[in-house]
RNA sequence: CGGGGCGUAGCGCAGCCCGGCUAGCGCGCUUGGUUCGGGACCAAGAGGUCGGGGGUUCGAAUCCCCCCGCCCCGACCA
């Protein structure tokens, strides 16, 4: 492609609306343009990258036996109602105004619909079905360029299996394919255990990229032995021990003591014998949660523990109505009308201090076994940086991450809802066991730039670079330079290499800056002085290294460097 | 949806507080000329419903009210 004839609108100045490097550079390099919040046009240069990434994904999906579909983005709303997901997605599901249709945010329903109609026997499975298509979600707050958009390109695949064991195999195939995909795209990623959320199922993992711009929080063991989304992360923390032979409960007056820190200070005791009580709504039901000391409650864990579809802190007024006291004086002893659960660290503990359900009073020497009806102990605390990793050998660090992909053992949620069954060997009808696996194509691109750029621009990996070579005619005045670059341009194309040829009538500095901004792996620079000595220059974008090569050997060297 | 910021030429911004000549600057763009190894120089140009609507005023980019859009933080994110 000749730059003089191309539409690659580069921008010198950093756009005002872009904060993170990938977003700024995608705009500056003429890859994308904003149309509305979370809606982007992909311009030719960006679309080349999108196609390359899609092809890598396609190759690896095909390699594990995947079959590519092209599915409708317009879906009858009835199907979504059958699985209860019109309600589950809520406002983030786009609905069409003049027809009972929705814009598909994902495709479990449609896959399941096809399976229901055509998968009849255990002999028809396993199947791996995938698509690379645009999804629509009415995100309340799109952000960070293409990292979170309202319309985005996603690869999803779905596996259909006859048993949970077979699902494990399909799942593992995906995990391996995903590693290859992200590696081929030149990303430094890692895999974390993730929450299954309200989707049910037996497990899920996320492929994450460490980044300050990430929306997820992750706990990572320093020795690499453990990585988990903070929603499910655990650490080794001492549990409360049983002490002495149970003193009787005593009430103490604790005026104006509201927080755990104030309480510890007031009573001159260690935080570890304090049991913090918080009350949450869990699907319309109040639940009291006991945490040790100042341990922070993890709402995702709470939601999973109580099996709720949503949880949120209770309102102050309602709290008073249900317990007779305000937050800070709430406790588990004698509390009626709600479930009480506690963090594992408090399992069976005694000698504890908690609120008396009477403002400005606390109870001491509480024995959870003797004095309370605890409905269950769960891991409910939020892991903090510096805590001991589960293997006991190192510390955990907490980082931000961007989710690139998610693999999910779905189970029978959708096949049950849509009655997608098959006949087993003994003639019995059973629900199809499903898995679902997503990759954000645009996130791969943005993340690649996040990880591979410098002050001058993008640094593409050759696997997904829009072009391999950026050929620069330094001076458009010299006939020698023009003829040589024109000749090189032809030769490179004959070698089936992709080349962007800067044949514009503009100053050398302008061309060099654009070349660094656009970030092709190799720059082939033809200038008058070097050419007079029979040489051309090859600059390696990543290292900045410059090689002087005799003109006749240029093609060979280029091929060698790109091999 | 809560909090904050912004909206003036294609891009980046000044002007607004304290209303007043023809609304400015840099980059980019057009034409001519000079340049040609790190975003060149000279000259001449084109380009604006000052986000939209309403109001106050002799007079509004500027003050008041309503609306829209974009960005950031939070909530949310099968």
mmCIF file of C-alpha atoms (C1' of nucleotides) in Angstrom, chain A residues 12-13 16-17 19 37 85 89 137 140-141 143-144 148 199 475 477 507-510 512 514 516 527 530 537 546, chain B residues 1-2 5-6 10-13 26-29 35-40 69-78:
data_model
loop_
_atom_site.group_PDB
_atom_site.id
_atom_site.type_symbol
_atom_site.label_atom_id
_atom_site.label_comp_id
_atom_site.label_asym_id
_atom_site.label_seq_id
_atom_site.Cartn_x
_atom_site.Cartn_y
_atom_site.Cartn_z
ATOM 1 C CA UNK A 12 0.274 14.425 15.911
ATOM 2 C CA UNK A 13 -1.392 15.651 19.052
ATOM 3 C CA UNK A 16 -8.207 15.015 24.510
ATOM 4 C CA UNK A 17 -10.686 12.237 25.214
ATOM 5 C CA UNK A 19 -6.493 8.582 28.691
ATOM 6 C CA UNK A 37 -19.839 6.482 23.584
ATOM 7 C CA UNK A 85 -32.017 -13.538 30.833
ATOM 8 C CA UNK A 89 -29.272 -8.676 31.714
ATOM 9 C CA UNK A 137 -24.365 -4.637 25.352
ATOM 10 C CA UNK A 140 -23.836 1.830 31.617
ATOM 11 C CA UNK A 141 -20.400 3.307 31.289
ATOM 12 C CA UNK A 143 -14.665 3.401 28.793
ATOM 13 C CA UNK A 144 -11.019 3.149 27.868
ATOM 14 C CA UNK A 148 -15.342 -1.619 27.129
ATOM 15 C CA UNK A 199 -24.335 -18.624 35.978
ATOM 16 C CA UNK A 475 13.901 12.145 -0.317
ATOM 17 C CA UNK A 477 13.648 14.651 -4.955
ATOM 18 C CA UNK A 507 9.840 15.932 4.838
ATOM 19 C CA UNK A 508 11.925 13.040 6.182
ATOM 20 C CA UNK A 509 11.185 13.900 9.798
ATOM 21 C CA UNK A 510 7.476 13.650 9.134
ATOM 22 C CA UNK A 512 10.076 8.912 10.409
ATOM 23 C CA UNK A 514 4.720 8.481 11.269
ATOM 24 C CA UNK A 516 7.410 5.048 14.559
ATOM 25 C CA UNK A 527 18.200 7.751 1.746
ATOM 26 C CA UNK A 530 23.460 5.566 2.102
ATOM 27 C CA UNK A 537 18.985 1.016 6.137
ATOM 28 C CA UNK A 546 19.665 0.127 12.616
ATOM 29 C "C1'" C B 1 -27.634 6.047 38.049
ATOM 30 C "C1'" G B 2 -24.550 9.399 41.841
ATOM 31 C "C1'" G B 5 -14.717 17.848 34.278
ATOM 32 C "C1'" C B 6 -15.350 19.413 29.390
ATOM 33 C "C1'" G B 10 -10.324 18.965 11.089
ATOM 34 C "C1'" C B 11 -7.036 18.448 15.933
ATOM 35 C "C1'" G B 12 -5.044 20.834 20.510
ATOM 36 C "C1'" C B 13 -6.419 25.175 23.117
ATOM 37 C "C1'" G B 26 -0.680 26.712 17.452
ATOM 38 C "C1'" C B 27 -0.918 22.430 14.364
ATOM 39 C "C1'" G B 28 -3.272 20.650 10.035
ATOM 40 C "C1'" C B 29 -5.512 22.106 5.064
ATOM 41 C "C1'" U B 35 13.809 22.982 1.451
ATOM 42 C "C1'" C B 36 14.718 17.287 1.907
ATOM 43 C "C1'" G B 37 17.875 11.944 7.606
ATOM 44 C "C1'" G B 38 13.699 12.988 12.996
ATOM 45 C "C1'" G B 39 6.787 16.198 12.792
ATOM 46 C "C1'" A B 40 11.134 22.411 7.693
ATOM 47 C "C1'" G B 69 -23.063 14.943 23.842
ATOM 48 C "C1'" C B 70 -18.104 13.307 25.356
ATOM 49 C "C1'" C B 71 -14.374 12.064 29.211
ATOM 50 C "C1'" C B 72 -12.941 10.660 34.311
ATOM 51 C "C1'" C B 73 -14.160 8.512 39.439
ATOM 52 C "C1'" G B 74 -17.833 5.462 41.746
ATOM 53 C "C1'" A B 75 -22.039 1.965 41.383
ATOM 54 C "C1'" C B 76 -22.783 -1.816 37.612
ATOM 55 C "C1'" C B 77 -20.172 -5.486 34.461
ATOM 56 C "C1'" A B 78 -24.143 -13.350 32.269
#
